[in-house]
mmCIF file of C-alpha atoms in Angstrom:
data_model
loop_
_atom_site.group_PDB
_atom_site.id
_atom_site.type_symbol
_atom_site.label_atom_id
_atom_site.label_comp_id
_atom_site.label_asym_id
_atom_site.label_seq_id
_atom_site.Cartn_x
_atom_site.Cartn_y
_atom_site.Cartn_z
ATOM 1 C CA ASP A 51 0.004 0.019 -0.103
ATOM 2 C CA ALA A 52 2.112 2.977 -1.244
ATOM 3 C CA GLY A 53 -0.440 5.562 -0.238
ATOM 4 C CA ILE A 54 0.523 9.102 -1.122
ATOM 5 C CA THR A 55 3.953 9.937 -2.215
ATOM 6 C CA GLN A 56 5.819 13.236 -3.063
ATOM 7 C CA SER A 57 8.826 13.885 -5.108
ATOM 8 C CA PRO A 58 11.475 15.163 -4.872
ATOM 9 C CA ARG A 59 11.716 15.048 -1.083
ATOM 10 C CA TYR A 60 14.397 17.766 -1.048
ATOM 11 C CA LYS A 61 15.180 20.339 -3.654
ATOM 12 C CA ILE A 62 17.356 23.283 -3.942
ATOM 13 C CA THR A 63 16.707 25.508 -6.893
ATOM 14 C CA GLU A 64 17.657 29.144 -8.010
ATOM 15 C CA THR A 65 15.494 32.110 -8.091
ATOM 16 C CA GLY A 66 13.686 32.402 -11.405
ATOM 17 C CA ARG A 67 13.676 28.646 -12.258
ATOM 18 C CA GLN A 68 10.673 26.592 -12.812
ATOM 19 C CA VAL A 69 10.153 23.791 -10.296
ATOM 20 C CA THR A 70 7.542 21.070 -10.294
ATOM 21 C CA LEU A 71 6.686 19.011 -7.136
ATOM 22 C CA MET A 72 4.998 15.782 -7.908
ATOM 23 C CA CYS A 73 2.205 14.116 -5.881
ATOM 24 C CA HIS A 74 0.883 10.704 -6.541
ATOM 25 C CA GLN A 75 -1.750 8.712 -4.668
ATOM 26 C CA THR A 76 -2.665 5.040 -5.127
ATOM 27 C CA TRP A 77 -6.071 5.055 -3.610
ATOM 28 C CA SER A 78 -8.068 6.871 -6.490
ATOM 29 C CA HIS A 79 -9.182 9.572 -3.922
ATOM 30 C CA SER A 80 -11.171 12.270 -5.585
ATOM 31 C CA TYR A 81 -9.911 15.084 -3.505
ATOM 32 C CA MET A 82 -6.378 16.334 -3.399
ATOM 33 C CA PHE A 83 -4.637 19.365 -1.767
ATOM 34 C CA TRP A 84 -1.433 21.283 -1.753
ATOM 35 C CA TYR A 85 -0.201 23.032 1.446
ATOM 36 C CA ARG A 86 2.868 24.923 2.341
ATOM 37 C CA GLN A 87 4.120 24.942 5.921
ATOM 38 C CA ASP A 88 6.044 27.890 7.269
ATOM 39 C CA LEU A 89 7.232 28.873 10.667
ATOM 40 C CA GLY A 90 4.634 31.228 12.249
ATOM 41 C CA HIS A 91 1.980 30.490 9.541
ATOM 42 C CA GLY A 92 1.118 26.852 10.162
ATOM 43 C CA LEU A 93 -0.180 25.200 7.107
ATOM 44 C CA ARG A 94 -1.771 27.252 4.360
ATOM 45 C CA LEU A 95 -3.756 25.811 1.400
ATOM 46 C CA ILE A 96 -2.259 26.709 -2.000
ATOM 47 C CA TYR A 97 -4.610 24.820 -4.271
ATOM 48 C CA TYR A 98 -7.130 22.053 -4.098
ATOM 49 C CA SER A 99 -8.878 19.636 -6.444
ATOM 50 C CA ALA A 100 -12.249 17.887 -6.289
ATOM 51 C CA ALA A 101 -11.551 15.555 -9.306
ATOM 52 C CA ALA A 102 -9.558 15.244 -12.498
ATOM 53 C CA ASP A 103 -9.682 18.486 -14.415
ATOM 54 C CA ILE A 104 -11.248 20.362 -11.441
ATOM 55 C CA THR A 105 -8.897 22.702 -9.475
ATOM 56 C CA ASP A 106 -9.500 25.713 -7.376
ATOM 57 C CA LYS A 107 -7.329 28.320 -5.522
ATOM 58 C CA GLY A 108 -6.804 28.188 -1.830
ATOM 59 C CA GLU A 109 -5.481 30.853 0.592
ATOM 60 C CA VAL A 110 -1.956 31.441 -1.146
ATOM 61 C CA PRO A 111 -2.094 30.492 -4.786
ATOM 62 C CA ASP A 112 0.053 33.256 -6.335
ATOM 63 C CA GLY A 113 3.066 32.096 -8.042
ATOM 64 C CA TYR A 114 1.785 28.447 -8.229
ATOM 65 C CA VAL A 115 0.015 26.434 -10.941
ATOM 66 C CA VAL A 116 -1.536 23.013 -10.689
ATOM 67 C CA SER A 117 -3.049 20.488 -13.011
ATOM 68 C CA ARG A 118 -5.088 17.218 -12.555
ATOM 69 C CA SER A 119 -5.211 15.334 -15.845
ATOM 70 C CA LYS A 120 -5.249 12.141 -13.961
ATOM 71 C CA THR A 121 -7.009 11.317 -10.718
ATOM 72 C CA GLU A 122 -3.836 9.983 -9.123
ATOM 73 C CA ASN A 123 -1.527 12.919 -9.870
ATOM 74 C CA PHE A 124 -1.639 16.410 -8.640
ATOM 75 C CA PRO A 125 1.686 18.341 -9.630
ATOM 76 C CA LEU A 126 2.463 21.698 -8.244
ATOM 77 C CA THR A 127 4.572 24.045 -10.364
ATOM 78 C CA LEU A 128 6.448 27.181 -9.315
ATOM 79 C CA GLU A 129 6.574 29.039 -12.579
ATOM 80 C CA SER A 130 9.445 31.231 -11.450
ATOM 81 C CA ALA A 131 10.654 30.435 -8.122
ATOM 82 C CA THR A 132 11.302 33.190 -5.455
ATOM 83 C CA ARG A 133 13.009 33.087 -2.131
ATOM 84 C CA SER A 134 9.582 33.503 -0.387
ATOM 85 C CA GLN A 135 8.602 30.181 -1.734
ATOM 86 C CA THR A 136 11.271 28.366 0.355
ATOM 87 C CA SER A 137 9.034 26.149 2.394
ATOM 88 C CA VAL A 138 7.918 22.620 3.251
ATOM 89 C CA TYR A 139 5.152 21.560 0.816
ATOM 90 C CA PHE A 140 2.596 18.936 1.736
ATOM 91 C CA CYS A 141 0.322 17.123 -0.602
ATOM 92 C CA ALA A 142 -2.735 15.458 0.681
ATOM 93 C CA SER A 143 -5.714 13.456 -0.522
ATOM 94 C CA SER A 144 -9.231 12.864 0.936
ATOM 95 C CA VAL A 145 -10.820 9.374 0.984
ATOM 96 C CA ASP A 146 -14.375 10.371 0.138
ATOM 97 C CA ARG A 147 -16.864 13.247 -0.429
ATOM 98 C CA SER A 148 -17.450 13.497 3.425
ATOM 99 C CA GLY A 149 -13.949 14.776 3.675
ATOM 100 C CA ASN A 150 -13.646 13.199 7.078
ATOM 101 C CA THR A 151 -10.301 11.517 6.467
ATOM 102 C CA ILE A 152 -7.314 13.331 4.953
ATOM 103 C CA TYR A 153 -3.979 11.517 4.129
ATOM 104 C CA PHE A 154 -0.820 13.522 3.817
ATOM 105 C CA GLY A 155 2.329 12.923 2.046
ATOM 106 C CA GLU A 156 5.722 13.097 3.728
ATOM 107 C CA GLY A 157 6.446 16.593 2.542
ATOM 108 C CA SER A 158 8.830 18.101 0.114
ATOM 109 C CA TRP A 159 11.560 20.472 1.371
ATOM 110 C CA LEU A 160 12.115 23.315 -1.188
ATOM 111 C CA THR A 161 14.830 25.886 -0.834
ATOM 112 C CA VAL A 162 15.143 28.739 -3.326
ATOM 113 C CA VAL A 163 18.489 30.550 -3.320
ATOM 114 C CA ALA B 125 -13.498 33.154 5.786
ATOM 115 C CA GLN B 126 -12.948 30.462 8.324
ATOM 116 C CA THR B 127 -10.198 30.850 10.930
ATOM 117 C CA VAL B 128 -8.607 28.483 13.280
ATOM 118 C CA THR B 129 -6.877 29.777 16.307
ATOM 119 C CA GLN B 130 -4.544 27.825 18.624
ATOM 120 C CA SER B 131 -3.635 30.256 21.390
ATOM 121 C CA GLN B 132 -0.752 28.144 22.924
ATOM 122 C CA PRO B 133 2.295 28.225 20.681
ATOM 123 C CA GLU B 134 4.180 25.891 23.095
ATOM 124 C CA MET B 135 3.272 23.574 25.959
ATOM 125 C CA SER B 136 5.012 21.145 28.065
ATOM 126 C CA VAL B 137 3.840 18.337 30.354
ATOM 127 C CA GLN B 138 5.510 15.513 32.471
ATOM 128 C CA GLU B 139 5.362 12.101 31.366
ATOM 129 C CA ALA B 140 2.148 10.249 32.491
ATOM 130 C CA GLU B 141 0.289 13.439 33.185
ATOM 131 C CA THR B 142 -2.665 14.909 31.326
ATOM 132 C CA VAL B 143 -2.479 17.972 28.984
ATOM 133 C CA THR B 144 -5.120 19.904 27.122
ATOM 134 C CA LEU B 145 -4.467 21.831 23.914
ATOM 135 C CA SER B 146 -6.866 24.599 22.954
ATOM 136 C CA CYS B 147 -8.514 25.282 19.610
ATOM 137 C CA THR B 148 -11.187 27.705 18.622
ATOM 138 C CA TYR B 149 -12.624 28.421 15.168
ATOM 139 C CA ASP B 150 -14.911 30.926 13.575
ATOM 140 C CA THR B 151 -17.514 29.852 11.031
ATOM 141 C CA SER B 152 -21.110 30.473 10.119
ATOM 142 C CA GLU B 153 -21.536 26.933 8.849
ATOM 143 C CA SER B 154 -23.481 24.356 10.782
ATOM 144 C CA ASN B 155 -22.111 21.239 9.198
ATOM 145 C CA TYR B 156 -18.329 20.649 9.179
ATOM 146 C CA TYR B 157 -15.519 18.553 10.408
ATOM 147 C CA LEU B 158 -12.741 19.248 12.952
ATOM 148 C CA PHE B 159 -9.431 17.410 13.255
ATOM 149 C CA TRP B 160 -6.430 17.232 15.294
ATOM 150 C CA TYR B 161 -3.137 16.293 13.610
ATOM 151 C CA LYS B 162 0.204 15.418 15.052
ATOM 152 C CA GLN B 163 3.484 16.301 13.334
ATOM 153 C CA PRO B 164 6.438 14.620 14.862
ATOM 154 C CA PRO B 165 10.028 15.710 14.015
ATOM 155 C CA SER B 166 9.888 13.713 10.898
ATOM 156 C CA ARG B 167 7.320 16.265 9.703
ATOM 157 C CA GLN B 168 4.750 13.707 8.565
ATOM 158 C CA MET B 169 1.209 14.660 9.311
ATOM 159 C CA ILE B 170 -0.632 12.115 11.311
ATOM 160 C CA LEU B 171 -4.350 12.204 11.945
ATOM 161 C CA VAL B 172 -4.991 11.974 15.801
ATOM 162 C CA ILE B 173 -8.700 12.431 15.965
ATOM 163 C CA ARG B 174 -11.725 13.813 14.136
ATOM 164 C CA GLN B 175 -15.171 15.123 15.054
ATOM 165 C CA GLU B 176 -18.282 15.683 13.022
ATOM 166 C CA ALA B 177 -20.106 18.811 13.934
ATOM 167 C CA TYR B 178 -23.485 17.245 13.806
ATOM 168 C CA LYS B 179 -22.390 14.676 16.494
ATOM 169 C CA GLN B 180 -22.854 15.828 20.103
ATOM 170 C CA GLN B 181 -20.784 13.137 21.641
ATOM 171 C CA ASN B 182 -17.037 13.928 21.965
ATOM 172 C CA ALA B 183 -14.720 11.807 19.918
ATOM 173 C CA THR B 184 -12.188 9.517 21.741
ATOM 174 C CA GLU B 185 -9.266 7.468 20.445
ATOM 175 C CA ASN B 186 -7.309 5.706 23.216
ATOM 176 C CA ARG B 187 -5.564 8.364 25.256
ATOM 177 C CA PHE B 188 -6.783 11.095 22.956
ATOM 178 C CA SER B 189 -10.151 12.803 23.532
ATOM 179 C CA VAL B 190 -11.775 16.025 22.550
ATOM 180 C CA ASN B 191 -14.032 18.539 24.220
ATOM 181 C CA PHE B 192 -16.167 19.824 21.452
ATOM 182 C CA GLN B 193 -18.238 22.839 22.337
ATOM 183 C CA LYS B 194 -20.259 23.752 19.232
ATOM 184 C CA ALA B 195 -21.901 26.876 20.604
ATOM 185 C CA ALA B 196 -18.540 28.203 21.764
ATOM 186 C CA LYS B 197 -16.708 27.088 18.684
ATOM 187 C CA SER B 198 -14.143 25.350 20.822
ATOM 188 C CA PHE B 199 -12.423 22.075 20.099
ATOM 189 C CA SER B 200 -9.709 21.170 22.654
ATOM 190 C CA LEU B 201 -7.591 18.006 22.627
ATOM 191 C CA LYS B 202 -6.943 16.156 25.891
ATOM 192 C CA ILE B 203 -4.005 13.739 25.983
ATOM 193 C CA SER B 204 -4.107 11.387 28.975
ATOM 194 C CA ASP B 205 -1.092 9.615 30.379
ATOM 195 C CA SER B 206 1.259 11.503 28.195
ATOM 196 C CA GLN B 207 4.176 9.543 26.661
ATOM 197 C CA LEU B 208 7.543 10.678 25.370
ATOM 198 C CA GLY B 209 6.432 9.813 21.822
ATOM 199 C CA ASP B 210 3.622 12.400 22.158
ATOM 200 C CA THR B 211 6.179 15.078 21.736
ATOM 201 C CA ALA B 212 5.276 16.791 18.518
ATOM 202 C CA MET B 213 3.530 19.794 16.928
ATOM 203 C CA TYR B 214 -0.163 19.464 17.107
ATOM 204 C CA PHE B 215 -2.479 21.196 14.543
ATOM 205 C CA CYS B 216 -6.151 21.800 14.837
ATOM 206 C CA ALA B 217 -7.938 21.778 11.441
ATOM 207 C CA PHE B 218 -11.397 22.802 10.176
ATOM 208 C CA MET B 219 -12.986 21.362 7.022
ATOM 209 C CA LYS B 220 -16.159 22.503 5.377
ATOM 210 C CA GLN B 221 -17.752 21.940 2.026
ATOM 211 C CA ILE B 222 -17.342 24.537 -0.563
ATOM 212 C CA ARG B 223 -19.970 24.810 -3.431
ATOM 213 C CA ASN B 224 -18.715 26.388 -6.646
ATOM 214 C CA SER B 225 -19.129 26.193 -10.387
ATOM 215 C CA GLY B 226 -17.127 22.896 -10.330
ATOM 216 C CA GLY B 227 -19.616 21.282 -7.980
ATOM 217 C CA SER B 228 -18.816 20.492 -4.329
ATOM 218 C CA ASN B 229 -15.337 20.692 -2.785
ATOM 219 C CA TYR B 230 -13.837 20.543 0.592
ATOM 220 C CA LYS B 231 -11.440 23.004 2.032
ATOM 221 C CA LEU B 232 -9.368 22.222 5.065
ATOM 222 C CA THR B 233 -7.911 25.144 7.070
ATOM 223 C CA PHE B 234 -5.289 24.729 9.801
ATOM 224 C CA GLY B 235 -4.349 26.589 12.981
ATOM 225 C CA LYS B 236 -0.692 27.562 13.479
ATOM 226 C CA GLY B 237 -0.006 24.698 15.726
ATOM 227 C CA THR B 238 1.038 23.981 19.284
ATOM 228 C CA LEU B 239 4.427 22.469 20.173
ATOM 229 C CA LEU B 240 4.048 20.021 22.780
ATOM 230 C CA THR B 241 7.018 18.693 24.751
ATOM 231 C CA VAL B 242 6.632 15.701 27.012
ATOM 232 C CA ASN B 243 9.299 15.642 29.635
ATOM 233 C CA PRO B 244 10.681 12.511 31.320
#
């Protein structure tokens, strides 16, 4: 049972470069989410998706792009990375429409220099 | 907009004692879900306990229980018989259903967390 996996787990990139964080889940969950975690801010929702080809903005979407061409994948792209996007990024998926169980990936540590 | 407030940035407790972590939230919704997540040093998010707002009975999972006060919009977590492995960051979270042009969706909002240290 692979669950939900994120890649890369650790990434250092330069300002201005495009970076894509991958998220893959093996349960066929409809709902998927991307969060960033920063000291003093907790977890903040970047984007979420109800199903393939359906995405919506969260609290802090600026500078990020998502896609959901397949139910199992929900990649997050930083189009032109900035230092303020240095963070730990968590992908999550929801087991059903009730939303009462959320599973998180292990996180992706991104440093923008 | 929904907000989740954890007023205790840090707490400590002696092993085997009981500790309560506070959480309040603000919403105009009547149907929603509340969660407590644990994040140990490994940074992985682990679901501790969840509560459906329509249920009056407080949720319990082994040593973890909640005190859900819907009218007061309060959702505290009680950890009994604290263990060293309970040392972690604890996040309170609120989930509600969002209706938009794409249909129904769910949005999960977190508090800023409480760092709990269990001392031997």
